[in-house]
Amino acid sequence: LLTMPTPSLILVPARFKTGKLYTPLATTSDGTVLGASGDFNVTRATTATRVNASGLIELVASGIPRLDYLASGGTVGCPALLVEPSAQNLVLQSSDYLVSPTWLLSNLNSTSGITSPSGTNDALLLEATTTSPRLRQNITLTSGTTYTFSWFGKFGSISSGFAMNVFDENSTSYGSGVCQAFNLNEGTLGASGTVGAGFTLQSAGMENYGNGWYRCRMTVLMGYTPATPRVGMRIGTQISGGRPLGVLSGTVNLWGAQLEVGSVATSYIPTTTAAVTRNADVVAVSGAVSGAIGQTEGTIYAEVDMRNLGTSVSIMNVQTTSYVSGTVRIETTASNQLRIQIRDASGTSRLDNTITTPTISAGINKIAVGYSSDASGVVTALNGTIINTTTVSASFGTLGANRVYLGTRETAGFQDLFFNNRIRPTALYTTRLTNAQLQALTT
């Protein structure tokens, strides 16, 4: 029977208050109980949304840790800590499509009072009345910028879904643009199309939010600055000549439009008459927690729910006031590879190891890194398998680390490499676990 040592620090996202995420266990290597000194501080100076235990999208106040319950298939599960960078929704009246001239409706009838993913009756049913039923909004698009356009849609009738598009209408007609169809009845991607050389569709996807609602997204790289840029949709999933055609009849339910800079659809940011910014989530504990950090050897563990791949992010970071010294950290690269880094108290790099295979995949991943400054070296385990064994370049003595960041890192007084995903249980050990223990911990 394999025995496991007691962690020096555990965080299971569950108990919180404004600005705090409670740690159920935090002790130093000599057994001193840290109590409140082991609790994580949570900073976010704006409101933000999460999926609550009832499966509904709700707005939470500034500084409230976002325990998000959305699991696969649109169901609720155990809460996970949602950590995201700052983002801005550039779409105005994100859920009120009858506000003119903000939104331009053509060949559509509308019915208000439809129950949305928030559980309130603020979604809209749109019905095609003739050919090319469409909804669109003028918006600023800049050359060289990547945008992600997302919308919550639900199957209505006859039509199997809708096509979203980002385009330059040239004042009177659809000039250049890119479109992506979404089959809301089956929850699958349809065809895509591009007109002109100025728009590149980089990726698209759908996420089930339950009760028939899907969040549909498309990521677009702008090759030029359009004269009359717009975002919008057409009922129907037919694409011809790179353009969405629309249908003569059919309905679709819509809610929560969002356009943001970057390649990820972050949590929904509601807007009315102006663009709205959600600040980043910073989750950290510092000070006395240094006694719970393995300074000459130790283990860091994180269980993460990966929804957004393809970007460089920080998962867990043990460090000093700057990530360039006294650091042990777990990151992922834009190629979804794990990157393990160790720097000593002087800032000298002792390990910078990118593990090329296996890569992180969508869904739950359990990661543990056991480290030591002596010959026992550094071992990385992923989902029950030892995937890498290496050694530091030289003994690093004592790290001097005095803080732990979840989903980001600090450098020169600011944070970067925000996670953009959900963090589940995390733990620290002041000993380097054996290979068998690392495998068991991540199984």
mmCIF file of C-alpha atoms in Angstrom, residues 34-287:
data_model
loop_
_atom_site.group_PDB
_atom_site.id
_atom_site.type_symbol
_atom_site.label_atom_id
_atom_site.label_comp_id
_atom_site.label_asym_id
_atom_site.label_seq_id
_atom_site.Cartn_x
_atom_site.Cartn_y
_atom_site.Cartn_z
ATOM 1 C CA LEU A 34 -0.581 29.104 9.167
ATOM 2 C CA GLY A 35 -4.317 29.611 9.583
ATOM 3 C CA ALA A 36 -5.506 32.787 7.844
ATOM 4 C CA SER A 37 -1.945 33.443 6.646
ATOM 5 C CA GLY A 38 -2.395 30.508 4.269
ATOM 6 C CA ASP A 39 -5.558 31.867 2.641
ATOM 7 C CA PHE A 40 -5.295 33.147 -0.926
ATOM 8 C CA ASN A 41 -6.005 36.784 -1.757
ATOM 9 C CA VAL A 42 -8.234 37.388 -4.780
ATOM 10 C CA THR A 43 -8.058 40.669 -6.673
ATOM 11 C CA ARG A 44 -10.327 41.739 -9.534
ATOM 12 C CA ALA A 45 -11.513 45.336 -9.536
ATOM 13 C CA THR A 46 -14.611 44.759 -11.700
ATOM 14 C CA THR A 47 -17.665 42.556 -11.786
ATOM 15 C CA ALA A 48 -17.458 39.346 -13.804
ATOM 16 C CA THR A 49 -19.636 36.372 -14.727
ATOM 17 C CA ARG A 50 -19.509 32.706 -13.816
ATOM 18 C CA VAL A 51 -21.732 29.630 -14.128
ATOM 19 C CA ASN A 52 -23.294 28.994 -10.720
ATOM 20 C CA ALA A 53 -24.304 25.708 -9.064
ATOM 21 C CA SER A 54 -27.676 25.877 -10.829
ATOM 22 C CA GLY A 55 -25.971 26.016 -14.219
ATOM 23 C CA LEU A 56 -26.864 29.664 -14.840
ATOM 24 C CA ILE A 57 -24.580 32.503 -15.896
ATOM 25 C CA GLU A 58 -24.573 35.143 -13.169
ATOM 26 C CA LEU A 59 -22.731 38.368 -12.422
ATOM 27 C CA VAL A 60 -20.551 38.423 -9.292
ATOM 28 C CA ALA A 61 -19.150 41.471 -7.541
ATOM 29 C CA SER A 62 -15.574 42.713 -7.777
ATOM 30 C CA GLY A 63 -13.082 40.720 -5.746
ATOM 31 C CA ILE A 64 -15.322 37.649 -5.506
ATOM 32 C CA PRO A 65 -13.486 34.445 -6.494
ATOM 33 C CA ARG A 66 -15.262 32.903 -9.453
ATOM 34 C CA LEU A 67 -16.152 29.338 -8.587
ATOM 35 C CA ASP A 68 -17.426 28.083 -11.916
ATOM 36 C CA TYR A 69 -19.604 24.935 -12.008
ATOM 37 C CA LEU A 70 -19.904 24.380 -15.774
ATOM 38 C CA ALA A 71 -18.854 20.841 -16.683
ATOM 39 C CA SER A 72 -18.816 19.017 -20.008
ATOM 40 C CA GLY A 73 -22.074 18.554 -21.881
ATOM 41 C CA GLY A 74 -23.642 21.672 -20.397
ATOM 42 C CA THR A 75 -24.125 20.092 -16.952
ATOM 43 C CA VAL A 76 -22.896 21.294 -13.570
ATOM 44 C CA GLY A 77 -20.101 19.613 -11.651
ATOM 45 C CA CYS A 78 -17.611 20.356 -8.913
ATOM 46 C CA PRO A 79 -16.616 24.024 -8.735
ATOM 47 C CA ALA A 80 -13.354 25.164 -10.292
ATOM 48 C CA LEU A 81 -11.581 28.485 -9.945
ATOM 49 C CA LEU A 82 -11.989 30.551 -13.114
ATOM 50 C CA VAL A 83 -8.881 32.672 -13.765
ATOM 51 C CA GLU A 84 -8.836 34.975 -16.795
ATOM 52 C CA PRO A 85 -6.913 37.964 -18.124
ATOM 53 C CA SER A 86 -8.501 41.338 -18.654
ATOM 54 C CA ALA A 87 -10.892 41.478 -21.616
ATOM 55 C CA GLN A 88 -13.276 43.974 -23.185
ATOM 56 C CA ASN A 89 -16.559 43.279 -24.954
ATOM 57 C CA LEU A 90 -16.656 45.661 -27.914
ATOM 58 C CA VAL A 91 -20.236 44.797 -28.917
ATOM 59 C CA LEU A 92 -22.826 47.268 -27.617
ATOM 60 C CA GLN A 93 -26.229 46.152 -26.312
ATOM 61 C CA SER A 94 -24.870 42.621 -26.121
ATOM 62 C CA SER A 95 -28.275 41.073 -25.423
ATOM 63 C CA ASP A 96 -30.767 43.726 -26.582
ATOM 64 C CA TYR A 97 -30.975 43.428 -30.366
ATOM 65 C CA LEU A 98 -33.986 45.697 -30.745
ATOM 66 C CA VAL A 99 -31.976 48.827 -29.943
ATOM 67 C CA SER A 100 -31.650 50.819 -33.162
ATOM 68 C CA PRO A 101 -29.397 52.018 -34.732
ATOM 69 C CA THR A 102 -26.946 50.025 -32.573
ATOM 70 C CA TRP A 103 -28.296 46.842 -34.153
ATOM 71 C CA LEU A 104 -29.533 46.673 -37.744
ATOM 72 C CA LEU A 105 -32.261 44.057 -38.366
ATOM 73 C CA SER A 106 -33.349 43.041 -41.843
ATOM 74 C CA ASN A 107 -36.124 40.617 -42.798
ATOM 75 C CA LEU A 108 -36.638 39.493 -39.214
ATOM 76 C CA ASN A 109 -39.511 39.368 -36.758
ATOM 77 C CA SER A 110 -38.654 39.225 -33.074
ATOM 78 C CA THR A 111 -40.157 37.828 -29.879
ATOM 79 C CA SER A 112 -38.821 39.023 -26.529
ATOM 80 C CA GLY A 113 -38.958 37.296 -23.165
ATOM 81 C CA ILE A 114 -37.081 34.101 -24.046
ATOM 82 C CA THR A 115 -35.250 32.431 -21.143
ATOM 83 C CA SER A 116 -31.501 32.897 -21.611
ATOM 84 C CA PRO A 117 -28.491 31.045 -20.120
ATOM 85 C CA SER A 118 -28.743 33.494 -17.204
ATOM 86 C CA GLY A 119 -32.150 32.076 -16.260
ATOM 87 C CA THR A 120 -33.854 35.409 -16.913
ATOM 88 C CA ASN A 121 -36.177 36.249 -19.802
ATOM 89 C CA ASP A 122 -33.748 38.484 -21.666
ATOM 90 C CA ALA A 123 -33.025 36.425 -24.795
ATOM 91 C CA LEU A 124 -34.648 37.078 -28.174
ATOM 92 C CA LEU A 125 -36.333 34.766 -30.673
ATOM 93 C CA LEU A 126 -35.696 35.907 -34.237
ATOM 94 C CA GLU A 127 -37.818 34.686 -37.149
ATOM 95 C CA ALA A 128 -36.928 34.958 -40.820
ATOM 96 C CA THR A 129 -39.609 36.656 -42.929
ATOM 97 C CA THR A 130 -37.949 36.505 -46.340
ATOM 98 C CA THR A 131 -34.569 35.937 -47.928
ATOM 99 C CA SER A 132 -31.339 37.089 -46.192
ATOM 100 C CA PRO A 133 -32.667 37.444 -42.612
ATOM 101 C CA ARG A 134 -29.807 39.142 -40.809
ATOM 102 C CA LEU A 135 -28.738 41.048 -37.710
ATOM 103 C CA ARG A 136 -25.580 43.168 -37.636
ATOM 104 C CA GLN A 137 -23.720 45.930 -35.832
ATOM 105 C CA ASN A 138 -21.131 48.469 -36.991
ATOM 106 C CA ILE A 139 -17.888 47.997 -35.078
ATOM 107 C CA THR A 140 -14.219 48.975 -35.264
ATOM 108 C CA LEU A 141 -11.807 46.370 -36.661
ATOM 109 C CA THR A 142 -8.075 47.065 -36.960
ATOM 110 C CA SER A 143 -5.531 45.555 -39.318
ATOM 111 C CA GLY A 144 -3.169 43.004 -37.786
ATOM 112 C CA THR A 145 -5.458 42.319 -34.808
ATOM 113 C CA THR A 146 -6.946 38.953 -33.854
ATOM 114 C CA TYR A 147 -10.570 39.056 -32.685
ATOM 115 C CA THR A 148 -12.845 36.402 -31.225
ATOM 116 C CA PHE A 149 -16.550 36.811 -31.919
ATOM 117 C CA SER A 150 -18.967 34.734 -29.842
ATOM 118 C CA TRP A 151 -22.723 34.413 -29.460
ATOM 119 C CA PHE A 152 -25.064 32.185 -27.474
ATOM 120 C CA GLY A 153 -27.537 30.443 -29.774
ATOM 121 C CA LYS A 154 -30.361 27.941 -29.312
ATOM 122 C CA PHE A 155 -32.221 25.916 -31.919
ATOM 123 C CA GLY A 156 -35.581 27.364 -32.909
ATOM 124 C CA SER A 157 -37.460 25.728 -35.760
ATOM 125 C CA ILE A 158 -36.977 24.621 -39.384
ATOM 126 C CA SER A 159 -33.540 26.174 -39.729
ATOM 127 C CA SER A 160 -30.842 24.060 -38.104
ATOM 128 C CA GLY A 161 -28.893 27.075 -36.897
ATOM 129 C CA PHE A 162 -27.247 30.280 -37.983
ATOM 130 C CA ALA A 163 -24.094 31.684 -39.554
ATOM 131 C CA MET A 164 -21.990 34.305 -37.780
ATOM 132 C CA ASN A 165 -19.854 36.674 -39.805
ATOM 133 C CA VAL A 166 -17.217 39.370 -39.467
ATOM 134 C CA PHE A 167 -17.177 41.512 -42.572
ATOM 135 C CA ASP A 168 -16.743 44.761 -44.464
ATOM 136 C CA GLU A 169 -20.102 45.726 -45.932
ATOM 137 C CA ASN A 170 -18.752 48.452 -48.223
ATOM 138 C CA SER A 171 -21.720 50.638 -47.221
ATOM 139 C CA THR A 172 -24.224 48.885 -49.494
ATOM 140 C CA SER A 173 -23.226 45.248 -49.962
ATOM 141 C CA TYR A 174 -21.258 42.421 -48.377
ATOM 142 C CA GLY A 175 -17.768 43.108 -49.701
ATOM 143 C CA SER A 176 -15.014 41.175 -47.917
ATOM 144 C CA GLY A 177 -15.540 38.975 -44.894
ATOM 145 C CA VAL A 178 -15.485 35.602 -43.212
ATOM 146 C CA CYS A 179 -18.360 33.480 -41.919
ATOM 147 C CA GLN A 180 -18.921 30.285 -39.920
ATOM 148 C CA ALA A 181 -22.115 28.237 -39.677
ATOM 149 C CA PHE A 182 -23.281 26.568 -36.466
ATOM 150 C CA ASN A 183 -25.764 23.685 -36.350
ATOM 151 C CA LEU A 184 -27.678 24.387 -33.156
ATOM 152 C CA ASN A 185 -29.867 21.309 -33.475
ATOM 153 C CA GLU A 186 -26.915 18.922 -33.411
ATOM 154 C CA GLY A 187 -24.314 21.068 -31.655
ATOM 155 C CA THR A 188 -21.842 20.803 -34.522
ATOM 156 C CA LEU A 189 -19.884 23.178 -36.706
ATOM 157 C CA GLY A 190 -21.146 23.753 -40.235
ATOM 158 C CA ALA A 191 -19.373 25.145 -43.263
ATOM 159 C CA SER A 192 -17.228 28.268 -43.289
ATOM 160 C CA GLY A 193 -16.426 30.765 -46.000
ATOM 161 C CA THR A 194 -14.176 33.693 -46.838
ATOM 162 C CA VAL A 195 -14.517 36.492 -49.372
ATOM 163 C CA GLY A 196 -11.486 38.621 -50.170
ATOM 164 C CA ALA A 197 -7.969 38.375 -48.781
ATOM 165 C CA GLY A 198 -8.363 40.590 -45.731
ATOM 166 C CA PHE A 199 -10.038 38.181 -43.316
ATOM 167 C CA THR A 200 -8.596 34.889 -42.021
ATOM 168 C CA LEU A 201 -10.711 32.448 -40.018
ATOM 169 C CA GLN A 202 -8.231 30.977 -37.523
ATOM 170 C CA SER A 203 -10.539 28.712 -35.518
ATOM 171 C CA ALA A 204 -14.155 28.088 -34.529
ATOM 172 C CA GLY A 205 -15.973 26.068 -31.911
ATOM 173 C CA MET A 206 -19.088 25.457 -29.838
ATOM 174 C CA GLU A 207 -19.512 24.873 -26.092
ATOM 175 C CA ASN A 208 -22.644 23.374 -24.577
ATOM 176 C CA TYR A 209 -24.157 25.539 -21.823
ATOM 177 C CA GLY A 210 -27.199 23.358 -21.195
ATOM 178 C CA ASN A 211 -30.921 23.746 -21.921
ATOM 179 C CA GLY A 212 -30.211 23.738 -25.648
ATOM 180 C CA TRP A 213 -27.881 26.751 -25.531
ATOM 181 C CA TYR A 214 -24.461 26.713 -27.212
ATOM 182 C CA ARG A 215 -21.808 29.371 -27.086
ATOM 183 C CA CYS A 216 -20.605 29.664 -30.672
ATOM 184 C CA ARG A 217 -17.277 31.326 -31.417
ATOM 185 C CA MET A 218 -15.039 32.229 -34.332
ATOM 186 C CA THR A 219 -11.533 33.713 -34.220
ATOM 187 C CA VAL A 220 -10.540 36.048 -37.050
ATOM 188 C CA LEU A 221 -7.252 37.708 -38.011
ATOM 189 C CA MET A 222 -7.639 41.063 -39.738
ATOM 190 C CA GLY A 223 -5.412 41.650 -42.764
ATOM 191 C CA TYR A 224 -6.546 45.232 -43.297
ATOM 192 C CA THR A 225 -8.670 47.907 -41.643
ATOM 193 C CA PRO A 226 -12.156 47.768 -43.230
ATOM 194 C CA ALA A 227 -13.963 50.922 -44.311
ATOM 195 C CA THR A 228 -17.320 49.736 -42.935
ATOM 196 C CA PRO A 229 -16.599 46.867 -40.524
ATOM 197 C CA ARG A 230 -19.486 44.888 -39.038
ATOM 198 C CA VAL A 231 -20.243 41.742 -37.076
ATOM 199 C CA GLY A 232 -23.510 39.874 -37.348
ATOM 200 C CA MET A 233 -25.467 36.733 -38.142
ATOM 201 C CA ARG A 234 -27.934 35.240 -40.613
ATOM 202 C CA ILE A 235 -30.485 32.544 -39.892
ATOM 203 C CA GLY A 236 -29.578 29.371 -41.765
ATOM 204 C CA THR A 237 -26.320 27.491 -42.220
ATOM 205 C CA GLN A 238 -25.843 27.585 -45.985
ATOM 206 C CA ILE A 239 -22.623 29.170 -47.252
ATOM 207 C CA SER A 240 -22.211 30.081 -50.918
ATOM 208 C CA GLY A 241 -19.338 31.941 -52.526
ATOM 209 C CA GLY A 242 -17.877 32.524 -49.067
ATOM 210 C CA ARG A 243 -21.033 34.307 -47.896
ATOM 211 C CA PRO A 244 -23.847 33.214 -45.565
ATOM 212 C CA LEU A 245 -27.073 32.835 -47.554
ATOM 213 C CA GLY A 246 -29.801 32.739 -44.938
ATOM 214 C CA VAL A 247 -33.177 31.009 -45.349
ATOM 215 C CA LEU A 248 -36.704 32.038 -46.275
ATOM 216 C CA SER A 249 -38.187 30.860 -42.982
ATOM 217 C CA GLY A 250 -37.022 29.610 -39.599
ATOM 218 C CA THR A 251 -36.232 30.829 -36.103
ATOM 219 C CA VAL A 252 -33.250 31.009 -33.794
ATOM 220 C CA ASN A 253 -32.806 32.142 -30.164
ATOM 221 C CA LEU A 254 -29.944 34.565 -29.458
ATOM 222 C CA TRP A 255 -28.268 36.045 -26.382
ATOM 223 C CA GLY A 256 -24.904 37.364 -25.240
ATOM 224 C CA ALA A 257 -22.946 38.658 -28.240
ATOM 225 C CA GLN A 258 -19.274 39.379 -27.575
ATOM 226 C CA LEU A 259 -16.341 40.631 -29.653
ATOM 227 C CA GLU A 260 -12.956 40.773 -27.943
ATOM 228 C CA VAL A 261 -9.310 41.068 -28.880
ATOM 229 C CA GLY A 262 -7.437 37.768 -28.728
ATOM 230 C CA SER A 263 -7.877 34.143 -29.697
ATOM 231 C CA VAL A 264 -10.060 33.049 -26.752
ATOM 232 C CA ALA A 265 -13.737 33.587 -25.960
ATOM 233 C CA THR A 266 -13.503 34.627 -22.327
ATOM 234 C CA SER A 267 -16.447 34.632 -19.918
ATOM 235 C CA TYR A 268 -19.445 36.669 -21.020
ATOM 236 C CA ILE A 269 -19.240 40.436 -20.398
ATOM 237 C CA PRO A 270 -22.683 42.101 -20.638
ATOM 238 C CA THR A 271 -22.856 45.557 -22.229
ATOM 239 C CA THR A 272 -25.444 48.272 -22.859
ATOM 240 C CA THR A 273 -24.476 51.650 -24.352
ATOM 241 C CA ALA A 274 -20.682 51.298 -24.124
ATOM 242 C CA ALA A 275 -17.961 48.690 -24.338
ATOM 243 C CA VAL A 276 -17.251 47.052 -20.962
ATOM 244 C CA THR A 277 -13.943 45.789 -19.563
ATOM 245 C CA ARG A 278 -13.572 42.930 -17.108
ATOM 246 C CA ASN A 279 -10.347 43.100 -15.108
ATOM 247 C CA ALA A 280 -8.025 40.134 -14.652
ATOM 248 C CA ASP A 281 -8.265 37.658 -11.778
ATOM 249 C CA VAL A 282 -5.157 37.652 -9.561
ATOM 250 C CA VAL A 283 -5.072 34.790 -7.039
ATOM 251 C CA ALA A 284 -2.058 34.654 -4.708
ATOM 252 C CA VAL A 285 -0.804 34.051 -1.176
ATOM 253 C CA SER A 286 2.464 35.474 0.175
ATOM 254 C CA GLY A 287 4.451 36.039 3.334
#
